[in-house]
Structures are given as structure tokens and as C-alpha cells.
Short mmCIF file of C-alpha atoms and ligand atoms in Angstrom, two decimals:
data_model
loop_
_atom_site.label_atom_id
_atom_site.label_comp_id
_atom_site.label_asym_id
_atom_site.label_seq_id
_atom_site.Cartn_x
_atom_site.Cartn_y
_atom_site.Cartn_z
CA MET A 17 -2.68 41.42 -7.85
CA THR A 18 -0.67 43.45 -10.29
CA SER A 19 1.48 46.03 -8.65
CA PRO A 20 3.95 48.64 -9.88
CA ARG A 21 6.70 47.04 -7.73
CA PRO A 22 8.09 43.76 -9.06
CA ILE A 23 7.97 40.32 -7.54
CA LEU A 24 11.47 38.95 -6.77
CA VAL A 25 11.80 35.25 -7.58
CA THR A 26 14.91 33.49 -6.27
CA GLY A 27 15.61 30.25 -8.07
CA GLY A 28 13.32 31.47 -10.85
CA ALA A 29 15.26 29.67 -13.61
CA GLY A 30 14.66 26.26 -11.98
CA TYR A 31 11.92 23.78 -12.44
CA ILE A 32 9.10 25.13 -10.26
CA GLY A 33 10.41 28.66 -10.44
CA SER A 34 10.22 28.88 -14.21
CA HIS A 35 6.59 27.71 -14.24
CA THR A 36 5.78 30.27 -11.55
CA VAL A 37 7.58 33.12 -13.37
CA LEU A 38 5.54 32.31 -16.46
CA GLN A 39 2.26 32.58 -14.59
CA LEU A 40 3.33 35.80 -12.87
CA LEU A 41 4.14 37.36 -16.24
CA GLU A 42 0.92 36.15 -17.70
CA ALA A 43 -0.86 37.78 -14.75
CA GLY A 44 0.77 41.09 -15.70
CA GLN A 45 3.35 41.18 -12.91
CA ARG A 46 6.85 42.54 -13.34
CA VAL A 47 9.27 39.84 -12.31
CA VAL A 48 12.89 39.96 -11.25
CA VAL A 49 14.70 36.58 -11.12
CA VAL A 50 17.79 35.92 -9.08
CA ASP A 51 19.45 32.57 -9.81
CA ASN A 52 23.10 31.42 -9.78
CA LEU A 53 22.24 28.70 -12.39
CA CYS A 54 23.88 25.99 -10.27
CA ASN A 55 20.96 23.76 -11.23
CA ALA A 56 19.31 25.51 -14.12
CA HIS A 57 19.80 26.99 -17.59
CA GLU A 58 19.03 30.53 -18.63
CA GLU A 59 17.28 28.92 -21.61
CA SER A 60 14.32 28.20 -19.34
CA LEU A 61 13.80 31.96 -18.90
CA ARG A 62 14.22 32.58 -22.62
CA ARG A 63 11.34 30.11 -23.21
CA VAL A 64 9.23 31.66 -20.42
CA ALA A 65 9.62 34.96 -22.29
CA GLU A 66 8.66 33.33 -25.58
CA LEU A 67 5.58 31.71 -24.00
CA SER A 68 4.40 34.81 -22.19
CA GLY A 69 5.49 37.51 -24.57
CA GLN A 70 6.99 39.27 -21.51
CA GLN A 71 10.55 39.50 -20.40
CA PRO A 72 11.52 38.73 -16.83
CA THR A 73 14.55 40.65 -15.58
CA PHE A 74 17.34 38.20 -14.79
CA HIS A 75 20.37 38.55 -12.53
CA GLN A 76 22.79 35.72 -12.30
CA VAL A 77 23.55 36.12 -8.59
CA ASP A 78 24.34 33.69 -5.80
CA LEU A 79 22.32 34.20 -2.62
CA LEU A 80 25.51 33.58 -0.73
CA ASP A 81 26.92 36.77 -2.24
CA ALA A 82 25.15 39.12 0.14
CA ALA A 83 26.52 42.28 -1.48
CA ALA A 84 25.42 41.33 -5.02
CA LEU A 85 22.00 40.21 -3.77
CA GLY A 86 21.60 43.43 -1.74
CA ALA A 87 22.42 45.52 -4.81
CA VAL A 88 19.79 43.74 -6.97
CA ILE A 89 17.16 44.19 -4.25
CA GLN A 90 18.10 47.85 -3.73
CA GLN A 91 17.78 48.38 -7.48
CA HIS A 92 14.37 46.78 -7.87
CA ARG A 93 12.71 47.31 -4.46
CA PRO A 94 10.36 44.33 -4.77
CA GLN A 95 6.89 44.23 -3.29
CA ALA A 96 7.23 40.54 -2.34
CA ALA A 97 9.61 37.68 -2.84
CA ILE A 98 9.07 34.03 -3.75
CA HIS A 99 12.03 32.07 -2.53
CA PHE A 100 12.70 28.87 -4.53
CA ALA A 101 16.53 29.04 -4.47
CA GLY A 102 18.05 26.07 -2.74
CA LEU A 103 19.73 22.77 -3.14
CA LYS A 104 17.25 19.90 -3.11
CA ALA A 105 18.88 16.50 -3.66
CA VAL A 106 18.15 14.37 -0.60
CA GLY A 107 21.00 11.79 -1.11
CA GLU A 108 23.60 14.52 -1.88
CA SER A 109 22.56 16.37 1.27
CA SER A 110 23.80 13.54 3.39
CA GLN A 111 27.17 13.58 1.57
CA ILE A 112 27.79 17.40 1.70
CA PRO A 113 25.53 18.53 4.54
CA ILE A 114 27.46 21.66 5.36
CA GLN A 115 27.16 22.92 1.82
CA TYR A 116 23.35 22.27 2.07
CA TYR A 117 23.04 24.11 5.35
CA HIS A 118 25.17 26.97 4.12
CA ASN A 119 23.45 27.38 0.76
CA ASN A 120 19.91 26.96 1.94
CA ILE A 121 19.98 28.65 5.38
CA THR A 122 22.68 31.31 4.86
CA GLY A 123 21.06 32.10 1.43
CA THR A 124 17.70 32.61 3.19
CA ILE A 125 19.23 34.83 5.84
CA HIS A 126 20.92 37.06 3.22
CA LEU A 127 17.63 37.32 1.42
CA LEU A 128 15.75 38.33 4.56
CA GLN A 129 18.40 40.93 5.40
CA ALA A 130 18.35 42.40 1.90
CA LEU A 131 14.49 42.47 1.78
CA ALA A 132 14.37 44.19 5.21
CA ALA A 133 16.68 46.86 3.96
CA VAL A 134 14.07 47.92 1.35
CA ASN A 135 11.17 47.36 3.66
CA CYS A 136 9.90 44.34 1.79
CA ARG A 137 8.03 42.13 4.27
CA GLN A 138 6.17 39.58 2.19
CA LEU A 139 7.75 36.25 1.46
CA VAL A 140 6.51 32.91 -0.02
CA PHE A 141 8.93 30.10 0.85
CA SER A 142 9.36 26.72 -0.87
CA SER A 143 9.01 24.26 1.93
CA SER A 144 8.38 20.59 1.51
CA ALA A 145 6.28 17.70 2.76
CA THR A 146 9.67 16.29 3.89
CA VAL A 147 9.19 18.36 7.08
CA TYR A 148 6.57 15.80 8.20
CA GLY A 149 9.22 12.98 8.32
CA ASP A 150 7.50 9.66 8.66
CA ALA A 151 3.98 10.94 9.28
CA GLN A 152 1.73 8.46 11.19
CA GLU A 153 -1.64 9.80 10.06
CA MET A 154 -2.96 10.19 6.57
CA PRO A 155 -3.95 12.61 5.07
CA ILE A 156 -1.23 14.91 6.50
CA THR A 157 -2.51 18.21 7.94
CA GLU A 158 -0.29 21.19 8.72
CA ALA A 159 -0.76 20.35 12.44
CA ALA A 160 1.10 17.01 12.08
CA PRO A 161 4.34 16.70 14.08
CA LEU A 162 7.39 17.96 12.27
CA SER A 163 10.65 16.06 11.91
CA ALA A 164 13.33 15.40 9.27
CA THR A 165 15.12 12.31 8.16
CA ASN A 166 18.00 13.99 6.17
CA ALA A 167 20.09 17.13 6.03
CA TYR A 168 18.00 18.58 3.17
CA GLY A 169 14.84 18.17 5.21
CA ARG A 170 16.48 19.80 8.23
CA THR A 171 17.33 22.86 6.17
CA LYS A 172 13.62 23.24 5.30
CA LEU A 173 12.62 22.77 8.92
CA PHE A 174 15.21 25.25 10.20
CA ILE A 175 14.21 27.79 7.60
CA GLU A 176 10.53 27.45 8.61
CA HIS A 177 11.51 28.08 12.21
CA LEU A 178 13.68 31.03 11.34
CA LEU A 179 10.89 32.55 9.26
CA ALA A 180 8.40 32.08 12.12
CA ASP A 181 10.84 33.85 14.53
CA ALA A 182 11.32 36.67 12.07
CA CYS A 183 7.56 37.14 11.92
CA ILE A 184 7.19 37.14 15.74
CA ALA A 185 9.84 39.83 15.94
CA ASP A 186 8.23 41.97 13.22
CA PRO A 187 4.43 41.97 13.32
CA GLU A 188 4.26 43.49 9.84
CA MET A 189 6.12 40.62 8.28
CA LYS A 190 4.05 38.00 6.39
CA VAL A 191 5.41 34.62 5.33
CA ILE A 192 3.69 31.71 3.66
CA CYS A 193 5.67 28.45 3.81
CA LEU A 194 4.22 26.25 1.03
CA ARG A 195 4.79 22.59 1.86
CA TYR A 196 4.87 20.93 -1.57
CA PHE A 197 4.12 17.28 -1.92
CA ASN A 198 5.55 15.62 -5.14
CA PRO A 199 5.80 18.11 -7.96
CA VAL A 200 5.74 16.54 -11.44
CA GLY A 201 4.74 17.28 -15.04
CA ALA A 202 5.57 20.22 -17.23
CA HIS A 203 3.99 23.14 -18.98
CA PRO A 204 1.50 21.76 -21.59
CA SER A 205 3.48 23.49 -24.41
CA GLY A 206 6.36 21.12 -23.80
CA ARG A 207 8.72 24.16 -23.78
CA ILE A 208 9.60 24.20 -20.04
CA GLY A 209 9.91 21.28 -17.68
CA GLU A 210 12.11 19.42 -15.17
CA ASP A 211 15.72 19.05 -16.33
CA PRO A 212 17.60 17.04 -13.72
CA ASN A 213 21.36 16.82 -13.82
CA GLY A 214 22.71 13.30 -14.38
CA ILE A 215 20.69 10.34 -13.09
CA PRO A 216 17.28 11.54 -11.79
CA ASN A 217 16.63 10.95 -8.07
CA ASN A 218 12.88 11.37 -8.42
CA LEU A 219 10.39 8.91 -9.86
CA MET A 220 8.74 10.81 -12.68
CA PRO A 221 11.82 12.10 -14.50
CA PHE A 222 13.30 8.63 -14.17
CA ILE A 223 10.24 7.00 -15.69
CA THR A 224 10.10 9.41 -18.64
CA GLN A 225 13.79 8.71 -19.32
CA VAL A 226 13.07 4.99 -19.39
CA ALA A 227 10.06 5.52 -21.68
CA VAL A 228 12.16 7.61 -24.10
CA GLY A 229 14.90 4.94 -24.14
CA ARG A 230 17.60 6.88 -22.26
CA ARG A 231 17.64 4.25 -19.47
CA PRO A 232 16.90 0.53 -19.73
CA HIS A 233 14.53 0.14 -16.78
CA LEU A 234 13.14 1.67 -13.62
CA ASN A 235 14.39 0.42 -10.27
CA ILE A 236 11.43 0.23 -7.95
CA PHE A 237 12.60 0.76 -4.42
CA GLY A 238 10.61 -1.76 -2.48
CA ASN A 239 7.32 -3.68 -3.11
CA ASP A 240 6.85 -4.78 0.49
CA TYR A 241 5.35 -1.59 1.91
CA PRO A 242 2.01 -1.69 3.69
CA THR A 243 0.28 -0.18 0.63
CA PRO A 244 -2.27 -1.72 -1.77
CA ASP A 245 0.38 -3.02 -4.23
CA GLY A 246 3.38 -2.87 -1.89
CA THR A 247 5.05 0.06 -3.60
CA GLY A 248 5.39 3.61 -2.15
CA VAL A 249 2.40 5.92 -2.33
CA ARG A 250 2.80 9.66 -2.89
CA ASP A 251 0.72 12.75 -3.62
CA TYR A 252 1.92 13.84 -7.09
CA ILE A 253 0.95 17.40 -7.96
CA HIS A 254 1.13 19.00 -11.42
CA VAL A 255 3.77 21.79 -11.55
CA VAL A 256 1.27 24.11 -13.20
CA ASP A 257 -1.13 23.68 -10.33
CA LEU A 258 1.74 24.18 -7.89
CA ALA A 259 2.84 27.36 -9.63
CA ALA A 260 -0.72 28.66 -9.40
CA GLY A 261 -0.57 28.07 -5.65
CA HIS A 262 2.26 30.69 -5.43
CA LEU A 263 0.14 33.33 -7.11
CA ALA A 264 -2.75 32.49 -4.77
CA ALA A 265 -0.28 32.84 -1.84
CA LEU A 266 0.75 36.33 -2.98
CA ASP A 267 -2.89 37.25 -3.30
CA ALA A 268 -3.59 35.99 0.19
CA MET A 269 -0.94 38.18 1.87
CA ASP A 270 -3.57 40.84 2.74
CA ARG A 271 -5.61 38.18 4.54
CA ILE A 272 -2.92 36.63 6.65
CA SER A 273 -0.75 37.77 9.49
CA GLY A 274 2.59 36.33 10.59
CA CYS A 275 3.86 32.97 9.32
CA GLU A 276 1.53 30.36 7.84
CA ALA A 277 2.51 26.85 6.64
CA ILE A 278 0.21 25.48 3.95
CA ASN A 279 0.21 22.08 2.17
CA LEU A 280 0.10 22.04 -1.60
CA GLY A 281 -1.02 18.64 -2.71
CA THR A 282 -4.01 17.00 -4.43
CA GLY A 283 -5.06 14.97 -1.37
CA ARG A 284 -4.78 11.74 -3.37
CA GLY A 285 -1.98 9.22 -3.37
CA TYR A 286 -0.69 7.01 -6.16
CA SER A 287 1.67 4.08 -5.93
CA VAL A 288 4.86 3.72 -8.00
CA LEU A 289 3.23 1.06 -10.13
CA GLU A 290 0.19 3.23 -10.75
CA VAL A 291 2.44 6.06 -11.94
CA LEU A 292 4.36 3.67 -14.12
CA ARG A 293 1.14 2.37 -15.77
CA ALA A 294 -0.11 5.93 -16.27
CA MET A 295 3.14 6.80 -18.06
CA GLU A 296 2.89 3.71 -20.22
CA THR A 297 -0.55 4.91 -21.26
CA ALA A 298 0.57 8.50 -21.82
CA SER A 299 3.69 7.55 -23.86
CA GLY A 300 2.29 4.43 -25.60
CA ARG A 301 5.61 2.76 -24.62
CA PRO A 302 6.44 0.00 -22.18
CA VAL A 303 8.35 1.02 -19.03
CA PRO A 304 10.34 -2.04 -17.92
CA TYR A 305 11.12 -2.22 -14.22
CA GLU A 306 13.00 -4.26 -11.61
CA ILE A 307 12.10 -4.58 -7.97
CA GLN A 308 14.98 -3.49 -5.69
CA GLY A 309 15.26 -3.15 -1.90
CA ARG A 310 13.81 -0.12 -0.17
CA ARG A 311 15.60 3.21 -0.54
CA ARG A 312 16.93 4.52 2.79
CA GLY A 313 14.75 7.19 4.37
CA ASP A 314 11.70 6.43 2.16
CA VAL A 315 8.31 6.34 3.82
CA ALA A 316 5.48 4.00 2.75
CA THR A 317 2.76 6.58 2.18
CA SER A 318 2.49 10.37 1.99
CA TYR A 319 -0.44 12.44 0.91
CA ALA A 320 -1.80 15.84 1.89
CA ASP A 321 -4.85 17.22 3.46
CA PRO A 322 -5.04 20.23 1.17
CA SER A 323 -8.06 21.88 2.78
CA LYS A 324 -6.10 24.69 4.41
CA ALA A 325 -4.92 25.82 0.98
CA GLN A 326 -8.52 25.82 -0.20
CA GLN A 327 -9.72 27.83 2.79
CA LEU A 328 -6.94 30.32 3.07
CA LEU A 329 -5.71 30.66 -0.52
CA GLY A 330 -8.88 29.67 -2.45
CA TRP A 331 -6.60 27.23 -4.27
CA GLN A 332 -6.96 23.61 -5.24
CA ALA A 333 -5.09 21.29 -7.56
CA ARG A 334 -7.11 20.58 -10.71
CA ARG A 335 -4.89 18.31 -12.86
CA GLU A 336 -5.12 14.55 -12.81
CA LEU A 337 -2.33 11.99 -12.94
CA SER A 338 -3.03 11.33 -16.66
CA GLU A 339 -2.39 15.05 -17.41
CA MET A 340 0.76 15.02 -15.29
CA CYS A 341 2.09 12.09 -17.40
CA ASP A 342 0.92 13.58 -20.70
CA ASP A 343 2.72 16.85 -20.00
CA ALA A 344 5.86 15.21 -18.57
CA TRP A 345 6.02 13.01 -21.63
CA ARG A 346 5.53 15.87 -24.09
CA TRP A 347 8.42 17.75 -22.42
CA GLN A 348 10.67 14.64 -22.33
CA GLN A 349 9.98 13.85 -25.99
CA SER A 350 10.54 17.31 -27.35
CA ASN A 351 13.62 17.89 -25.17
CA PRO A 352 15.27 14.46 -24.81
CA LEU A 353 18.44 16.04 -23.39
CA GLY A 354 16.76 18.83 -21.51
CA TYR A 355 17.68 22.43 -22.08
CA ALA A 356 21.36 21.68 -22.75
CA GLY A 357 20.43 19.61 -25.82
CA GLN A 358 18.86 22.66 -27.52
CA PRO A 359 20.56 25.11 -29.82
P1 LIG B 30 15.52 23.53 -8.96
O1 LIG B 30 16.87 23.02 -8.60
O2 LIG B 30 15.08 23.34 -10.35
O3 LIG B 30 15.41 25.09 -8.63
C1 LIG B 30 16.18 25.71 -7.61
C2 LIG B 30 16.87 26.86 -8.30
O4 LIG B 30 17.64 27.57 -7.27
C3 LIG B 30 17.82 26.49 -9.35
O5 LIG B 30 17.55 27.18 -10.52
C4 LIG B 30 19.25 26.83 -8.77
O6 LIG B 30 20.15 27.17 -9.84
C5 LIG B 30 18.90 27.96 -7.83
N1 LIG B 30 19.80 28.07 -6.70
C6 LIG B 30 20.17 27.16 -5.79
N2 LIG B 30 21.00 27.70 -4.94
C7 LIG B 30 21.16 29.02 -5.22
C8 LIG B 30 21.88 30.13 -4.65
N3 LIG B 30 22.69 29.96 -3.59
N4 LIG B 30 21.72 31.29 -5.20
C9 LIG B 30 20.96 31.47 -6.31
N5 LIG B 30 20.28 30.48 -6.89
C10 LIG B 30 20.39 29.28 -6.38
O7 LIG B 30 14.46 22.93 -7.92
P2 LIG B 30 12.86 22.94 -7.93
O8 LIG B 30 12.42 21.57 -8.06
O9 LIG B 30 12.41 23.99 -8.81
O10 LIG B 30 12.67 23.36 -6.41
C11 LIG B 30 12.46 24.76 -6.05
C12 LIG B 30 12.33 24.77 -4.52
O11 LIG B 30 11.27 23.94 -4.12
C13 LIG B 30 13.54 24.30 -3.82
O12 LIG B 30 13.79 25.16 -2.66
C14 LIG B 30 13.24 22.91 -3.34
O13 LIG B 30 13.93 22.52 -2.17
C15 LIG B 30 11.73 23.01 -3.11
N6 LIG B 30 11.01 21.74 -3.23
C16 LIG B 30 11.09 21.03 -4.38
C17 LIG B 30 10.45 19.81 -4.49
C18 LIG B 30 10.63 18.95 -5.75
O14 LIG B 30 10.39 17.75 -5.67
N7 LIG B 30 10.99 19.51 -6.91
C19 LIG B 30 9.63 19.39 -3.44
C20 LIG B 30 9.50 20.18 -2.31
C21 LIG B 30 10.20 21.41 -2.25
C1 LIG B 31 8.59 8.73 -5.08
C2 LIG B 31 8.36 7.23 -4.93
C3 LIG B 31 10.29 6.01 -4.15
C4 LIG B 31 12.67 6.80 -7.79
C5 LIG B 31 11.41 13.47 -2.75
C6 LIG B 31 12.10 14.17 -1.56
C7 LIG B 31 11.13 15.16 -0.98
C8 LIG B 31 10.64 16.10 -2.06
C9 LIG B 31 10.06 15.39 -3.26
C10 LIG B 31 12.00 18.05 -2.05
C11 LIG B 31 8.96 6.68 -3.65
C12 LIG B 31 9.89 5.60 -5.59
C13 LIG B 31 11.65 6.76 -6.84
C14 LIG B 31 13.07 5.59 -8.39
C15 LIG B 31 11.40 4.43 -7.19
N1 LIG B 31 11.66 16.93 -2.54
N2 LIG B 31 11.05 5.63 -6.54
N3 LIG B 31 12.39 4.44 -8.10
O1 LIG B 31 11.05 10.43 -2.15
O2 LIG B 31 8.57 11.03 -2.19
O3 LIG B 31 10.28 12.81 -2.29
O4 LIG B 31 11.07 14.49 -3.69
O5 LIG B 31 11.55 18.59 -1.13
O6 LIG B 31 11.81 15.82 0.02
O7 LIG B 31 12.38 13.17 -0.58
O8 LIG B 31 9.97 11.39 -4.26
O9 LIG B 31 10.05 10.91 -6.62
O10 LIG B 31 12.08 10.37 -5.17
O11 LIG B 31 9.98 8.97 -4.99
O12 LIG B 31 10.80 3.38 -6.91
O13 LIG B 31 14.01 5.54 -9.22
O14 LIG B 31 8.97 6.54 -6.08
O15 LIG B 31 10.72 4.96 -3.45
O16 LIG B 31 8.13 5.63 -3.23
P1 LIG B 31 10.01 11.31 -2.63
P2 LIG B 31 10.59 10.48 -5.35
#
């Protein structure tokens, strides 16, 4: 896969981006990261360099700044791009929807324009299982009906549509939209991981913060779902497996044409209580919880049919829930305040 032209990674200082940049560097790729650091610290990339022994090139640039983005892309002339940059908080997206649409959609359009100007026609896009809305059939295949229940989800849906249209207009363009299920965990070194701002929205970082004593208890959003124990069931995927899916997607570019949407999940669902128990085992600490009402917009159950990823990318998730919890816990314990808490 190594090529003399670099891989451009937008949002590469963020959670999933940093784990992917690490694997790209370990695979011998040159990597150029563009990130405005609105939800990340440059420290993540310093640690990626420390872990890999290789330095990614970093430009602190906003995708909304088309001129600055264009200049970076003209300078490096990437072979392909992996596009992580975006705002991702579901609740916030309902409060400031226009900012979400502008950042995620306009940012993607600027990226496509700048890539076209250097004849770069290969893109891997961070989509999400949120594009399936409240799916009626499990496991969820890529052929399931698409819908969205919030502004964030609609940005992902619109971007998938605009990428598909771009591919129809340009037969040489290749796009893989990776629909992630629930990314969790951290690099096994404990040096890079998820560093949410403020109160975490997602389950796993919230649980680790309870286990480490930063928060008194977990609020479980509903125990009256039609699931085995009444709590929501999700397909949690280790971020290291997820990152590997991006390298597999780059490798598959020669074998695909047009725009492909591919699920990245394990194919197995776990309930909130199962994740909580697994984290208690990993941490050796109790995780107190209180049952609350359902969270608006949540679905009962969501898990992937990951067979298309296996067939098209030769990729499958390998890491179990216990490893996800072990690694999330190691990261949390060695970085109780995230990157900002470090010298
Ligand atoms: P993250 O917030 O850690 O990473 C996103 C990065 O993009 C951040 O470093 C942020 O600073 C940067 N960014 C945002 N807007 C930008 C802009 N206009 N210009 C330049 N940089 C910008 O999030 P993540 O969890 O690593 O998610 C990466 C991608 O995967 C996102 O597109 C997200 O929507 C998608 N996704 C995430 C999840 C999840 O649960 N983490 C699930 C499905 C899909
Ligand atoms: C998982 C389960 C909650 C927190 C979200 C986005 C989705 C994607 C991944 C980006 C659910 C329960 C959670 C808490 C709880 N992101 N929960 N107490 O909602 O499946 O997906 O992140 O694309 O778009 O919607 O993930 O981790 O928030 O919730 O009980 O404090 O944990 O109700 O059943 P979700 P999550």
C-alpha cells in the first residue's frame, strides 16, 4: 500500500483519526494531517509520533477555510484522503444545527474541490450507523433503509448522497463511506484514546470516568427496551480494529468503482448493563448506576452485519468487549484528565 504520495487525513488529531494515523505511519505511509483542533489536542499527534517513531506532517487548518485547505493540498498532492473531520455530538447538533450543517457539509465540499484540483480521486469517509435511523431488522446490512433522527445524522446522510453524486459525475472517482457502529477503547499502550470535552455523551467514556471516580454514577437511559435485560444494545467496536478498517479501505480502492458504503462493526450487540459489568471486571472497581428515563432519539438495538467489509475489504473486527474495556481503562487511568492534564 505504501506510495510516494502521502495520505491526507482530515480530523487526524481526533479520537479515531489519531489511531488511524498511527497505523498508517506504522505501515510506512507518509501522512499529512489537517485538523483545526476544535475537538482535539496536538498532543495526540506528538504521542502518535512517539509510538510509531515517525512524524506525521500537521497543519492546523479549518476545512471551512477553503484557501488554506487548498494550499495544503496543493503543497502535498495526496494520493488519497481519509475524511474524519466533523462535529459529532448528537445533542449539540439539535441546538446548533446550522453550525453542524456548515462545518460537516461545507467542509466536505471544500475538501472535494481542493482534492479535485490536484487530481486526487480517492476518499474514505467517516459515516455512521446513525444513517440507519431506527432500523427494523437486525443485523443491519448496507441495504437497510436510510433515515436520520437528528441534525448530525442528516449531515452524514447528505454527505453520503453528495459523495455518491460526485462519483456518478466522475467515473474515475472512488469513495468508501465507512459506517461505524459504536467505536470504543484505546490504543493498548494507553498513550492515545478518547478525550471528550466536558461531560461525555457516549457510554464508554462515561463509564470509565465513573470507575476512575470522576463522576459518582452512570445514568442508564432506560431499562424498559425490548432487549434481554431492558437496556439498549449496541455493536461496540475497538478503535484499533476500526482504524485497521481504514487501511483496508485504502487498499481496496483498486478493487472498487464509484461509491461504496460499508459497515464497520463486530456483528455482535451488548447491552448497557453488559458493558458496565465488563468495565467493572476490567477496572476491578464498582460502577454505580441509576436507572433514568429513555434518552430522546435512542433506539433499542443496533448491530451490524459486517459481511460486506469481510468480502470487499478482507477486514473483520478481532477484539472482544473485554479488550475494549481493558484498553479504555488503561487510557483512562494513565490520563485521568485526558491530554490536557499532561505536561
Ligand atoms: P473527534 O471529534 O475526536 O475527531 C474529529 C476531528 O475533526 C477533531 O480532531 C476535530 O478537531 C476535527 N475537526 C472538526 N471540524 C473540523 C474542521 N472544520 N476543520 C478541521 N478539523 C475539524 O471525533 P471521532 O470520534 O474521532 O470521529 C471521527 C469521525 O467519525 C467524525 O466524522 C464522526 O462524525 C465520525 N463518527 C464517529 C463515531 C464515534 O462514536 N466516535 C461514530 C460514527 C462516526
Ligand atoms: C450507547 C448506549 C444509550 C450514555 C452515538 C451516536 C451515533 C454514533 C455513536 C456518531 C445507548 C446508553 C449512554 C449514558 C446510557 N456517533 N447510555 N448512559 O447513542 O448508540 O450512538 O454514538 O456517529 O451517531 O448516536 O452511543 O454511547 O451514546 O449510547 O445509558 O450516559 O448506552 O442509551 O443505549 P449511541 P452511546
